[in-house]
Coordinates of C-alpha atoms and ligand atoms in Angstrom, one line a residue:
Chain A
M1 CA -45.3 0.3 3.1
T2 CA -48.8 1.6 2.4
E3 CA -50.3 1.4 -1.0
N4 CA -52.2 4.6 -1.4
L5 CA -54.3 5.6 -4.4
N6 CA -56.9 2.9 -4.2
H7 CA -55.4 -0.5 -4.9
Q8 CA -52.7 0.6 -7.2
P9 CA -50.8 -2.5 -8.3
Y10 CA -47.5 -3.1 -6.5
I11 CA -45.6 -3.5 -9.8
D12 CA -46.5 -1.4 -12.8
L13 CA -44.8 -1.5 -16.1
K14 CA -46.1 0.9 -18.9
G15 CA -44.8 0.9 -22.4
I16 CA -41.5 -0.6 -21.6
R17 CA -39.0 -0.6 -24.5
K18 CA -35.8 -2.5 -24.4
G19 CA -33.3 -3.6 -27.0
Y20 CA -29.7 -4.6 -27.2
R21 CA -27.2 -3.1 -29.4
I22 CA -24.8 -5.5 -31.1
G23 CA -22.3 -3.5 -33.2
K24 CA -24.5 -1.1 -35.3
E25 CA -27.6 -3.2 -35.1
S26 CA -30.2 -2.7 -32.4
I27 CA -32.1 -5.8 -31.6
P28 CA -35.5 -4.9 -30.0
I29 CA -36.7 -7.3 -27.3
F30 CA -39.6 -5.3 -25.9
S31 CA -41.3 -2.4 -27.7
G32 CA -44.1 -1.3 -25.5
L33 CA -44.5 -3.9 -22.8
D34 CA -47.3 -3.5 -20.1
L35 CA -47.6 -5.5 -16.9
T36 CA -49.1 -5.1 -13.5
I37 CA -48.6 -7.3 -10.5
A38 CA -50.5 -7.0 -7.3
R39 CA -48.9 -7.0 -3.9
S40 CA -48.4 -10.6 -2.5
D41 CA -49.0 -12.2 -5.9
F42 CA -46.9 -15.1 -7.1
V43 CA -46.3 -14.8 -10.8
A44 CA -44.6 -17.4 -13.0
V45 CA -43.1 -16.1 -16.3
M46 CA -42.6 -18.7 -19.0
G47 CA -41.5 -18.5 -22.6
P48 CA -39.1 -19.7 -25.2
S49 CA -35.4 -19.2 -24.8
G50 CA -34.3 -15.7 -25.8
S51 CA -37.8 -14.2 -25.4
G52 CA -36.5 -11.8 -22.8
K53 CA -37.5 -13.4 -19.5
S54 CA -34.2 -12.7 -17.8
T55 CA -34.1 -9.2 -19.3
L56 CA -37.5 -8.5 -17.7
L57 CA -36.5 -9.9 -14.3
N58 CA -33.2 -7.9 -14.4
M59 CA -35.2 -4.7 -15.0
L60 CA -37.5 -5.6 -12.1
A61 CA -34.4 -6.1 -10.0
G62 CA -33.0 -2.7 -11.0
I63 CA -29.8 -4.2 -12.4
D64 CA -30.8 -3.4 -15.9
S65 CA -32.8 -0.4 -17.1
P66 CA -35.4 0.0 -19.8
D67 CA -34.7 2.2 -22.8
G68 CA -38.1 3.8 -22.4
G69 CA -41.4 3.5 -20.6
Q70 CA -42.3 3.6 -16.9
L71 CA -41.3 1.0 -14.3
R72 CA -42.8 1.6 -10.9
I73 CA -42.4 -0.8 -7.9
G74 CA -44.2 0.3 -4.8
S75 CA -43.7 4.0 -4.7
N76 CA -40.4 4.0 -6.5
R77 CA -39.9 4.8 -10.2
L78 CA -37.0 2.6 -11.0
D79 CA -36.6 3.9 -14.5
Q80 CA -35.9 7.4 -13.0
M81 CA -33.5 6.3 -10.4
G82 CA -29.7 6.6 -10.6
E83 CA -27.3 3.7 -10.0
S84 CA -26.7 4.4 -6.3
A85 CA -30.4 5.0 -5.6
R86 CA -31.2 1.6 -7.3
S87 CA -28.5 0.0 -5.3
S88 CA -29.9 1.2 -2.1
W89 CA -33.5 0.3 -3.3
R90 CA -32.3 -3.3 -3.9
A91 CA -30.7 -3.6 -0.5
H92 CA -34.1 -2.7 1.2
N93 CA -36.8 -4.0 -1.1
M94 CA -35.8 -6.9 -3.2
G95 CA -34.3 -10.4 -2.8
I96 CA -33.1 -12.4 -5.7
V97 CA -32.6 -16.2 -6.3
F98 CA -30.5 -17.3 -9.2
Q99 CA -30.5 -20.5 -11.2
F100 CA -26.9 -21.3 -10.3
Y101 CA -27.3 -20.1 -6.7
N102 CA -24.3 -17.6 -7.1
L103 CA -23.1 -18.2 -3.6
L104 CA -19.6 -16.8 -2.8
P105 CA -17.3 -19.8 -2.5
M106 CA -14.9 -18.4 0.1
L107 CA -17.8 -17.7 2.5
T108 CA -19.6 -20.3 4.6
A109 CA -23.4 -20.8 4.2
A110 CA -24.1 -18.5 7.1
E111 CA -21.7 -15.8 5.9
N112 CA -23.3 -15.9 2.5
V113 CA -26.7 -15.4 4.1
E114 CA -25.3 -12.6 6.3
L115 CA -24.1 -10.6 3.3
P116 CA -27.3 -8.4 2.8
L117 CA -27.3 -7.7 6.5
L118 CA -23.9 -6.0 6.3
L119 CA -25.8 -3.2 4.6
K120 CA -28.2 -2.8 7.6
P121 CA -27.6 -1.0 10.9
L122 CA -27.5 -4.2 12.9
S123 CA -25.1 -5.5 15.5
A124 CA -23.1 -8.7 15.0
R125 CA -25.3 -10.4 17.4
Q126 CA -28.5 -9.2 15.8
R127 CA -27.2 -10.4 12.4
R128 CA -26.3 -13.8 13.8
V129 CA -29.8 -14.3 15.3
R130 CA -31.4 -13.3 11.9
V131 CA -29.1 -15.6 10.0
E132 CA -29.8 -18.6 12.2
A133 CA -33.6 -17.9 12.0
V134 CA -33.7 -18.0 8.2
L135 CA -31.3 -21.0 7.9
D136 CA -33.8 -22.7 10.2
L137 CA -36.7 -21.5 8.0
V138 CA -35.1 -23.1 4.9
G139 CA -34.3 -26.3 6.8
L140 CA -30.6 -25.8 7.1
A141 CA -30.4 -25.3 10.9
G142 CA -26.9 -26.2 12.1
R143 CA -25.4 -26.2 8.6
G144 CA -24.2 -22.6 8.7
R145 CA -20.6 -23.4 9.0
Q146 CA -20.5 -25.5 5.9
Y147 CA -19.0 -24.1 2.7
P148 CA -21.2 -24.1 -0.4
A149 CA -18.9 -26.4 -2.4
L150 CA -19.6 -29.2 0.0
M151 CA -23.4 -28.9 -0.3
S152 CA -25.9 -30.4 -2.7
G153 CA -27.5 -28.3 -5.3
G154 CA -30.8 -28.3 -3.4
Q155 CA -29.0 -27.2 -0.2
Q156 CA -27.2 -24.5 -2.0
Q157 CA -30.4 -23.2 -3.5
R158 CA -31.9 -23.1 0.0
V159 CA -28.9 -21.0 1.1
G160 CA -29.6 -18.8 -1.9
I161 CA -33.2 -18.4 -0.8
A162 CA -32.2 -17.7 2.8
R163 CA -29.8 -15.0 1.5
A164 CA -32.7 -13.5 -0.6
I165 CA -35.1 -13.2 2.3
V166 CA -32.8 -12.5 5.3
A167 CA -33.2 -8.8 5.0
D168 CA -37.0 -9.3 4.8
P169 CA -37.7 -7.7 1.4
A170 CA -41.2 -7.4 0.1
L171 CA -40.3 -8.6 -3.4
L172 CA -38.7 -11.9 -4.3
L173 CA -37.3 -12.4 -7.8
C174 CA -36.3 -15.9 -9.0
D175 CA -34.6 -16.7 -12.3
E176 CA -35.2 -20.4 -12.9
P177 CA -34.7 -21.3 -9.3
T178 CA -35.3 -25.0 -9.9
G179 CA -33.6 -25.1 -13.3
D180 CA -30.5 -26.9 -12.0
L181 CA -32.2 -29.2 -9.5
D182 CA -33.6 -32.7 -9.4
R183 CA -37.3 -33.2 -9.0
T184 CA -37.2 -33.7 -5.2
S185 CA -35.0 -30.7 -4.5
A186 CA -37.0 -28.6 -6.9
D187 CA -40.2 -29.5 -5.1
E188 CA -38.7 -28.5 -1.7
V189 CA -37.6 -25.2 -3.2
L190 CA -41.0 -24.6 -4.7
A191 CA -42.8 -25.5 -1.5
M192 CA -40.6 -22.9 0.3
L193 CA -41.5 -20.2 -2.2
A194 CA -45.2 -21.1 -1.9
F195 CA -44.8 -20.8 1.9
L196 CA -43.0 -17.4 1.6
N197 CA -45.8 -16.1 -0.6
R198 CA -48.7 -17.5 1.3
D199 CA -47.6 -17.2 4.9
L200 CA -45.3 -14.2 4.7
G201 CA -47.0 -12.3 2.0
K202 CA -43.9 -11.9 -0.3
T203 CA -44.6 -10.8 -3.8
I204 CA -42.8 -13.3 -6.0
V205 CA -41.9 -13.2 -9.7
M206 CA -40.4 -16.4 -10.9
V207 CA -39.0 -17.1 -14.4
T208 CA -39.2 -20.8 -15.2
H209 CA -39.2 -23.3 -18.1
D210 CA -40.8 -25.9 -15.9
P211 CA -44.6 -26.1 -16.2
H212 CA -44.7 -28.1 -12.9
A213 CA -42.9 -25.2 -11.2
A214 CA -45.2 -22.7 -12.8
R215 CA -48.2 -24.5 -11.3
Q216 CA -47.1 -23.4 -7.8
A217 CA -47.7 -19.8 -8.9
R218 CA -51.1 -18.0 -8.7
R219 CA -50.5 -16.5 -12.2
T220 CA -48.6 -17.7 -15.2
L221 CA -47.5 -15.2 -17.9
H222 CA -46.3 -16.4 -21.3
L223 CA -43.7 -14.2 -22.9
D224 CA -43.3 -14.5 -26.6
K225 CA -42.2 -12.0 -29.2
G226 CA -42.1 -9.2 -26.6
Q227 CA -45.6 -9.6 -25.5
F228 CA -47.5 -11.5 -22.7
S229 CA -50.4 -13.9 -22.8
E230 CA -51.8 -15.0 -19.5
Q231 CA -53.2 -18.0 -17.7
R232 CA -54.8 -17.8 -14.3
S233 CA -53.7 -20.8 -12.3
A234 CA -56.5 -23.2 -11.3
A235 CA -55.2 -23.7 -7.8
Chain B
M1 CA -18.6 -11.6 9.7
T2 CA -17.7 -8.0 9.1
F3 CA -16.8 -5.9 6.1
V4 CA -13.2 -6.1 6.9
R5 CA -13.4 -9.8 7.3
L6 CA -15.0 -10.0 3.9
A7 CA -12.1 -8.2 2.3
G8 CA -9.7 -10.4 4.2
K9 CA -11.5 -13.6 3.0
N10 CA -11.3 -12.2 -0.5
A11 CA -7.6 -11.6 -0.3
W12 CA -7.0 -15.0 1.2
R13 CA -9.0 -17.1 -1.3
K14 CA -6.0 -17.9 -3.4
P15 CA -3.5 -18.4 -0.7
V16 CA -0.5 -19.0 -2.9
R17 CA -1.1 -15.9 -4.9
S18 CA -1.7 -13.8 -1.9
V19 CA 1.4 -15.2 -0.1
L20 CA 3.5 -14.4 -3.1
L21 CA 2.2 -10.9 -3.2
V22 CA 2.8 -10.5 0.5
I23 CA 6.3 -11.7 0.1
C24 CA 6.8 -9.2 -2.7
V25 CA 5.6 -6.4 -0.5
A26 CA 7.6 -7.7 2.4
V27 CA 10.9 -7.8 0.4
A28 CA 10.3 -4.3 -0.9
F29 CA 9.7 -2.9 2.6
L30 CA 12.6 -4.8 3.9
I31 CA 14.8 -3.1 1.4
Y32 CA 13.2 0.2 2.1
G33 CA 13.5 -0.3 5.9
L34 CA 17.2 -1.2 5.7
T35 CA 18.1 1.7 3.4
A36 CA 16.1 4.1 5.5
C37 CA 17.8 2.9 8.7
F38 CA 21.1 3.2 6.9
L39 CA 20.4 6.8 5.9
V40 CA 19.2 7.7 9.3
G41 CA 22.1 6.0 11.1
S42 CA 25.0 6.0 8.9
Q43 CA 26.5 7.9 5.9
G44 CA 29.3 8.1 8.3
S45 CA 27.6 11.0 10.0
A46 CA 26.0 9.0 12.8
G47 CA 29.4 9.2 14.6
A48 CA 29.8 12.8 13.6
S49 CA 29.4 15.5 16.1
D50 CA 26.9 18.3 15.8
D51 CA 28.9 20.3 18.4
I52 CA 32.2 20.6 16.7
L53 CA 32.4 23.2 13.9
G54 CA 34.6 23.2 10.8
V55 CA 35.5 26.6 9.3
M56 CA 36.3 26.4 5.6
S57 CA 36.8 28.9 2.8
A58 CA 33.5 30.2 1.4
A59 CA 35.1 30.0 -2.0
G60 CA 35.2 26.2 -1.8
R61 CA 36.5 23.3 0.3
T62 CA 39.8 23.1 -1.6
Q63 CA 40.6 26.8 -1.2
P64 CA 43.0 27.4 1.7
L65 CA 42.5 29.9 4.5
P66 CA 45.3 32.0 5.9
L67 CA 46.6 30.8 9.2
A68 CA 46.2 34.3 10.6
S69 CA 42.4 33.9 10.6
M70 CA 42.7 31.4 13.5
V71 CA 43.8 34.2 15.9
R72 CA 40.6 36.1 15.1
I73 CA 38.5 32.9 15.6
A74 CA 40.2 32.2 18.9
A75 CA 39.4 35.7 20.0
D76 CA 35.6 35.0 19.9
P77 CA 34.4 34.5 23.5
G78 CA 32.2 31.6 22.4
V79 CA 35.2 29.5 21.3
A80 CA 36.7 27.1 23.8
A81 CA 39.4 25.8 21.5
V82 CA 40.4 25.9 17.9
T83 CA 43.1 24.3 15.7
Y84 CA 44.0 24.2 12.1
T85 CA 44.1 21.3 9.7
T86 CA 45.3 20.7 6.2
R87 CA 44.2 17.7 4.3
L88 CA 46.7 15.8 2.2
R89 CA 45.3 13.3 -0.2
G90 CA 47.5 10.6 -1.6
F91 CA 48.0 6.9 -2.1
V92 CA 50.2 4.2 -0.7
G93 CA 51.9 1.8 -3.2
V94 CA 49.2 1.7 -5.9
E95 CA 47.2 4.6 -7.1
N96 CA 43.8 3.3 -6.1
N97 CA 44.9 2.7 -2.5
V98 CA 43.8 6.1 -1.5
V99 CA 44.6 7.5 2.0
A100 CA 43.8 10.8 3.6
V101 CA 46.2 12.6 5.9
S102 CA 45.0 15.3 8.2
A103 CA 47.8 17.6 9.2
T104 CA 47.1 19.3 12.4
D105 CA 48.3 20.2 15.9
P106 CA 47.7 16.9 17.7
R107 CA 47.9 18.5 21.1
A108 CA 45.2 21.0 20.3
L109 CA 43.1 18.3 18.5
L110 CA 43.2 16.2 21.7
G111 CA 41.4 19.0 23.5
I112 CA 38.8 19.5 20.7
N113 CA 37.7 16.1 19.6
G114 CA 40.1 13.8 21.2
K115 CA 37.4 11.8 22.9
E116 CA 35.6 11.1 19.6
L117 CA 38.7 10.0 17.8
G118 CA 40.0 8.1 20.7
L119 CA 43.1 10.2 21.1
T120 CA 45.0 9.8 24.4
Q121 CA 47.8 11.8 26.0
R122 CA 50.1 8.9 25.4
L123 CA 49.4 9.0 21.7
V124 CA 49.9 12.7 21.5
D125 CA 53.2 12.4 23.4
A126 CA 54.3 9.7 21.0
I127 CA 53.6 11.8 17.9
G128 CA 55.4 14.7 19.5
K129 CA 58.7 12.8 19.6
A130 CA 59.6 13.4 15.9
R131 CA 58.2 15.7 13.2
D132 CA 57.6 12.9 10.7
R133 CA 55.5 10.8 13.0
V134 CA 51.8 10.1 12.4
L135 CA 48.9 8.5 14.2
V136 CA 46.8 6.1 12.2
G137 CA 43.1 5.4 12.6
R138 CA 42.1 1.8 13.5
A139 CA 40.1 1.2 10.3
L140 CA 43.0 2.4 8.1
A141 CA 45.6 0.5 10.1
D142 CA 43.6 -2.7 9.9
A143 CA 42.9 -2.3 6.2
Q144 CA 46.6 -1.7 5.4
G145 CA 48.0 -4.1 7.9
W146 CA 50.1 -1.4 9.6
T147 CA 51.5 -1.5 13.1
T148 CA 53.2 1.0 15.4
G149 CA 56.8 1.7 14.5
Q150 CA 56.4 0.9 10.8
R151 CA 57.4 3.4 8.2
V152 CA 55.0 4.3 5.4
T153 CA 55.3 6.4 2.3
V154 CA 52.3 8.4 1.0
T155 CA 52.5 9.7 -2.5
A156 CA 50.5 13.0 -2.5
V157 CA 48.1 13.7 -5.3
Q158 CA 48.8 17.4 -5.2
T159 CA 50.9 18.5 -2.3
A160 CA 54.5 18.7 -3.5
R161 CA 57.5 19.0 -1.3
E162 CA 60.0 21.8 -1.6
D163 CA 62.5 19.3 -3.1
G164 CA 60.0 18.7 -5.9
G165 CA 59.0 15.2 -4.9
R166 CA 55.5 14.1 -3.8
D167 CA 56.5 11.2 -1.6
W168 CA 56.0 11.9 2.1
R169 CA 57.6 9.5 4.5
F170 CA 56.1 8.9 7.9
E171 CA 56.7 6.8 10.9
I172 CA 53.7 5.4 12.7
A173 CA 53.7 6.5 16.3
G174 CA 50.5 4.9 17.4
I175 CA 46.9 3.9 16.4
F176 CA 43.8 5.7 17.5
E177 CA 40.7 3.6 18.0
G178 CA 37.7 6.0 17.6
D179 CA 35.1 6.5 20.3
N180 CA 32.8 3.9 18.9
A181 CA 32.3 1.7 15.9
S182 CA 30.6 4.4 13.8
T183 CA 33.5 6.9 14.2
D184 CA 35.3 7.4 10.9
T185 CA 38.9 6.2 11.5
Y186 CA 40.0 5.7 8.0
F187 CA 42.6 8.4 7.9
M188 CA 45.8 9.4 9.7
I189 CA 46.9 12.4 11.7
A190 CA 50.2 14.1 10.8
R191 CA 51.9 17.1 12.3
Y192 CA 51.1 20.4 10.6
D193 CA 54.5 21.9 11.4
Y194 CA 56.2 19.1 9.4
I195 CA 53.9 19.3 6.4
N196 CA 53.8 23.1 6.4
A197 CA 57.5 23.4 6.5
A198 CA 58.2 20.9 3.8
R199 CA 55.5 21.7 1.3
A200 CA 56.3 23.8 -1.8
R201 CA 53.2 25.9 -2.0
Q202 CA 50.4 27.3 0.2
K203 CA 52.6 27.6 3.2
D204 CA 50.9 29.0 6.3
T205 CA 47.5 28.2 5.2
A206 CA 44.9 25.7 6.4
D207 CA 42.1 23.8 4.7
A208 CA 39.9 24.2 7.7
F209 CA 39.8 25.3 11.3
V210 CA 38.3 22.9 13.8
V211 CA 36.4 24.7 16.6
R212 CA 34.9 23.5 19.8
P213 CA 32.4 26.0 21.2
R214 CA 32.3 26.8 24.9
D215 CA 29.7 24.9 26.9
G216 CA 26.3 26.4 26.5
V217 CA 27.1 28.3 23.3
P218 CA 24.8 27.2 20.5
P219 CA 27.0 25.9 17.6
G220 CA 24.7 27.4 15.0
E221 CA 25.0 30.9 16.5
L222 CA 28.7 30.6 16.8
A223 CA 29.0 29.4 13.2
A224 CA 27.0 32.4 12.0
R225 CA 29.1 34.8 14.1
I226 CA 32.4 33.4 12.7
D227 CA 31.2 33.7 9.1
A228 CA 30.0 37.3 9.8
Q229 CA 33.4 38.2 11.1
F230 CA 35.1 37.2 7.9
A231 CA 32.3 38.2 5.5
N232 CA 34.1 41.3 4.1
S233 CA 37.6 40.0 4.5
A234 CA 40.0 38.7 1.9
A235 CA 39.2 35.2 3.0
P236 CA 35.4 34.7 3.7
T237 CA 34.5 31.6 5.6
R238 CA 31.8 29.0 5.7
T239 CA 31.3 27.3 9.0
Q240 CA 29.4 24.0 9.4
S241 CA 29.0 21.4 12.0
E242 CA 31.0 18.2 11.4
K243 CA 27.8 16.4 10.6
Q244 CA 26.7 19.0 8.1
F245 CA 30.2 18.9 6.7
L246 CA 30.2 15.1 6.3
D247 CA 26.7 15.1 4.7
A248 CA 27.9 17.7 2.3
F249 CA 31.2 15.9 1.8
L250 CA 29.4 12.7 0.8
R251 CA 27.1 14.6 -1.4
Q252 CA 30.1 16.0 -3.3
Y253 CA 30.9 12.6 -4.7
A254 CA 27.4 11.2 -5.0
D255 CA 24.2 12.1 -3.3
V256 CA 23.9 8.9 -1.4
G257 CA 20.3 9.8 -0.3
L258 CA 19.4 10.4 -4.0
I259 CA 20.9 7.0 -5.1
V260 CA 19.1 5.2 -2.3
D261 CA 15.8 7.0 -3.2
L262 CA 16.3 5.9 -6.8
V263 CA 16.9 2.3 -5.9
V264 CA 14.1 2.1 -3.5
G265 CA 11.8 4.1 -5.8
T266 CA 12.6 1.6 -8.6
S267 CA 11.8 -1.4 -6.5
F268 CA 8.6 0.2 -5.4
V269 CA 7.5 1.0 -8.9
T270 CA 8.2 -2.6 -9.9
L271 CA 6.3 -3.8 -6.9
L272 CA 3.4 -1.4 -7.8
L273 CA 3.2 -2.8 -11.3
I274 CA 3.3 -6.4 -10.2
V275 CA 0.6 -6.0 -7.6
V276 CA -1.6 -3.8 -9.8
N277 CA -1.3 -6.3 -12.6
T278 CA -2.1 -9.2 -10.3
M279 CA -5.0 -7.4 -8.6
V280 CA -6.5 -6.4 -11.9
F281 CA -6.6 -10.0 -12.9
A282 CA -7.8 -11.1 -9.5
V283 CA -10.6 -8.6 -9.6
R284 CA -11.5 -9.5 -13.2
E285 CA -11.7 -13.2 -12.2
R286 CA -14.2 -12.1 -9.6
R287 CA -16.2 -9.8 -11.8
F288 CA -19.2 -12.2 -11.5
E289 CA -19.1 -12.3 -7.7
I290 CA -18.8 -8.5 -7.6
G291 CA -21.9 -8.4 -9.8
V292 CA -23.6 -10.7 -7.2
L293 CA -22.7 -8.3 -4.4
K294 CA -24.0 -5.4 -6.3
T295 CA -27.2 -7.2 -7.0
L296 CA -27.6 -7.7 -3.2
G297 CA -27.4 -4.0 -2.8
F298 CA -23.7 -3.3 -2.2
S299 CA -23.1 0.2 -3.5
R300 CA -20.3 1.1 -6.0
H301 CA -18.7 2.9 -3.1
R302 CA -18.7 -0.2 -1.0
I303 CA -17.2 -2.3 -3.8
L304 CA -14.5 0.3 -4.1
V305 CA -13.7 0.1 -0.4
L306 CA -13.8 -3.7 -0.6
V307 CA -11.1 -3.9 -3.3
L308 CA -9.0 -1.2 -1.8
G309 CA -9.3 -3.0 1.5
E310 CA -8.0 -6.1 -0.1
T311 CA -4.8 -4.4 -1.4
L312 CA -4.4 -2.6 1.9
F313 CA -4.6 -5.9 3.6
I314 CA -1.8 -7.3 1.4
F315 CA 0.3 -4.2 1.9
G316 CA -0.4 -4.2 5.6
V317 CA 0.6 -7.7 6.2
G318 CA 3.6 -7.6 3.8
G319 CA 4.7 -4.2 5.0
A320 CA 4.6 -5.3 8.6
I321 CA 6.7 -8.4 7.9
G322 CA 9.2 -6.4 5.9
L323 CA 9.6 -3.7 8.5
A324 CA 9.8 -6.3 11.3
G325 CA 12.6 -7.9 9.3
A326 CA 14.4 -4.6 9.0
R327 CA 13.9 -3.9 12.7
L328 CA 15.4 -7.3 13.5
A329 CA 18.3 -6.7 11.1
T330 CA 19.2 -3.4 12.8
E331 CA 19.4 -5.3 16.1
L332 CA 21.3 -8.3 14.8
A333 CA 23.8 -6.1 12.8
G334 CA 24.9 -4.4 16.0
P335 CA 26.3 -0.8 15.9
A336 CA 29.0 -1.6 13.3
L337 CA 26.7 -0.9 10.3
G338 CA 25.2 2.1 12.0
L339 CA 21.6 1.1 11.2
V340 CA 19.0 3.0 13.2
F341 CA 15.4 2.1 13.2
S342 CA 13.9 5.3 14.3
A343 CA 10.3 6.3 14.9
L344 CA 10.5 8.5 11.8
V345 CA 11.5 5.5 9.6
L346 CA 8.5 3.6 11.0
A347 CA 6.1 6.5 10.4
K348 CA 7.3 7.1 6.9
A349 CA 7.1 3.4 6.1
A350 CA 3.6 3.2 7.5
G351 CA 2.6 6.1 5.3
L352 CA 4.1 4.4 2.3
V353 CA 2.2 1.1 3.1
V354 CA -1.1 3.0 3.0
T355 CA -0.2 5.1 0.0
L356 CA 1.0 2.2 -2.1
G357 CA -1.9 0.0 -1.0
L358 CA -4.3 2.7 -2.1
L359 CA -2.4 3.4 -5.3
T360 CA -2.3 -0.3 -6.4
G361 CA -5.9 -0.8 -5.4
A362 CA -7.1 2.2 -7.3
L363 CA -7.2 0.8 -10.9
P364 CA -8.7 -2.6 -10.0
A365 CA -11.1 -1.0 -7.6
A366 CA -12.2 1.5 -10.2
N367 CA -12.7 -1.4 -12.7
A368 CA -14.8 -3.3 -10.2
M369 CA -16.8 -0.3 -9.3
R370 CA -17.6 0.7 -12.9
T371 CA -18.5 -2.7 -14.4
P372 CA -22.3 -2.8 -14.9
I373 CA -23.9 -5.8 -13.2
I374 CA -25.3 -7.0 -16.5
T375 CA -21.9 -7.0 -18.0
A376 CA -20.5 -8.8 -15.0
F377 CA -23.1 -11.5 -15.3
R378 CA -22.4 -12.1 -18.9
T379 CA -18.8 -13.0 -18.0
R380 CA -19.6 -16.5 -16.8
Ligands
LIG1 N1 -26.3 -7.7 -22.7 C1 -26.8 -8.2 -23.9 N2 -26.3 -7.8 -25.0 C2 -26.8 -8.2 -26.2 N3 -27.9 -9.1 -26.3 C3 -28.4 -9.5 -25.1 C4 -27.9 -9.1 -23.9 N4 -28.6 -9.7 -22.9 C5 -29.6 -10.4 -23.6 N5 -29.4 -10.3 -24.9 C6 -30.3 -10.9 -25.9 O1 -31.6 -10.6 -25.6 C7 -32.5 -11.6 -25.8 C8 -33.3 -12.0 -24.5 O2 -32.4 -12.5 -23.6 P1 -32.8 -13.1 -22.2 O3 -31.6 -13.5 -21.5 O4 -33.7 -12.1 -21.5 O5 -33.7 -14.3 -22.6 P2 -34.4 -15.4 -21.7 O6 -35.8 -15.4 -22.1 O7 -34.0 -15.3 -20.3 O8 -33.7 -16.7 -22.3 P3 -33.3 -18.1 -21.5 O9 -34.6 -18.8 -21.4 O10 -32.4 -18.8 -22.5 O11 -32.7 -17.7 -20.3 C9 -31.6 -12.8 -26.3 O12 -31.7 -12.8 -27.7 C10 -30.3 -12.4 -25.9 O13 -29.3 -12.9 -26.8
LIG2 MG1 -32.8 -16.3 -18.9

């Protein structure tokens, strides 16, 4: 996709408002949030619990919508898109990695990875080749037939990453991808994300509580009381 | 993996639950298959002929027709043979042991539907030897334990004798077997001349005329012609094939088809509720996973198809097992029950499988489709 209009940022949020309604009361989370992220950037989002990190990520993923403001990713105005348009946008532009992997238990690792490809005009053979390639990329070559329940957390998360990138999306969103992993597994996952950003040019937004994880990113944003403060990573 | 396989894997993830659902569906379709086969094959009318016509009074089956009408019927060039019959209903011994007596001209009947009833020249000769002789159908004879030569007394419900009594004494001259197992032989044949001479009322009338059309004459056309002939007479007629007559006859007491529909309908409604309920819970349990699929870009439409596919899968497997069972039963049962597994039964059942599968899937599928992803994610 070409970014016209001289170096427009890849992700552009302007005046985002978002709140939740509990009973009669409306609890505001963002009231006028601005954010830009360049293509192929790797951004870590940190902040206290309940500060709205997941809410932000969900809006970027198009599974939650802002109450007001503009949300543009690439050439798409997510805030103006309907449910089915966003669904199709997700299938083609975005991969997501969850803290608890969220693999489907009745499917094998390979079948889990294959899911996003069912939405593409690919033959069974083409799908299999792609699945094997990404499993190889995340270091799980030959493990495709295993069921998630029999895998370690680190392995499951690598399946999760494989599923997120198999359809080759430009944007990768991760909600505490290492939150449930031990140090070693976490480091493997982080190394993989760094590789995807550096070598494959994926734009990554990663929510994390872990300062060590955040150091892998190029940029770290701190979210507190509905606003950002920023640190540029030294690395 | 394909989309279909994904639906299948979903359906199969709780094998016990799915197997129970499949059994449920299978049993319902077994019941459906058997009753449908029964309706197609039996109701007594499988053995009934479409060729032989019965001429009755247009005023009602119990209204007699003058015997004189027979001459005019016989005059129609499309008629090969015709005879009269009068039905005498009564009981033997106890009141609920009901038997039916058809009073007719046995010799003429032999020529009209002797083959169907299993009448032979020997039997007709035997009944001809005395006026009070009767021929008994195999089913009736077996049920009553009667044999040839025995004397029986039938107490008529209505038909009184000239002497005021209602007891009719008969001697059994022989037993007719019926052409095949589905022929109705639960009645006996008496001589019309005997009954007619001895009865107190309605002399020289018949309850019906039995007509065999000439070869090549369409029974429907002949029936219409006979009715037209008597349309403006003192005794208008209504002519039907034996099969039509039997269908109507059964319907007079109870609409068997309606009863079967009600029973089958009830079992299907129950099934529907069980499966809908189970599927609603199954889908609710899976709300989170459906949220994950939606996040990956599965459209609401695809989710709908996925859940519908799952119920269709269960109905497909269950329906196939149930119908295969029904098919097997029709073969094992032999012709005695008169079950016929026709292509029509199969087509209707297949239609039902799909319709019910879609119906039961509709509510859970709509739930799955509508639940916003964020809501689904908060359910864990
Ligand atoms: N669907 C919802 N309905 C009502 N309130 C919600 C909803 N989702 C989130 N919230 C509230 O919005 C606020 C922000 O939630 P969010 O999940 O974005 O925080 P977070 O920064 O991701 O926290 P954590 O670090 O614990 O994951 C919280 O106070 C939360 O309770
Ligand atoms: Mg969160």
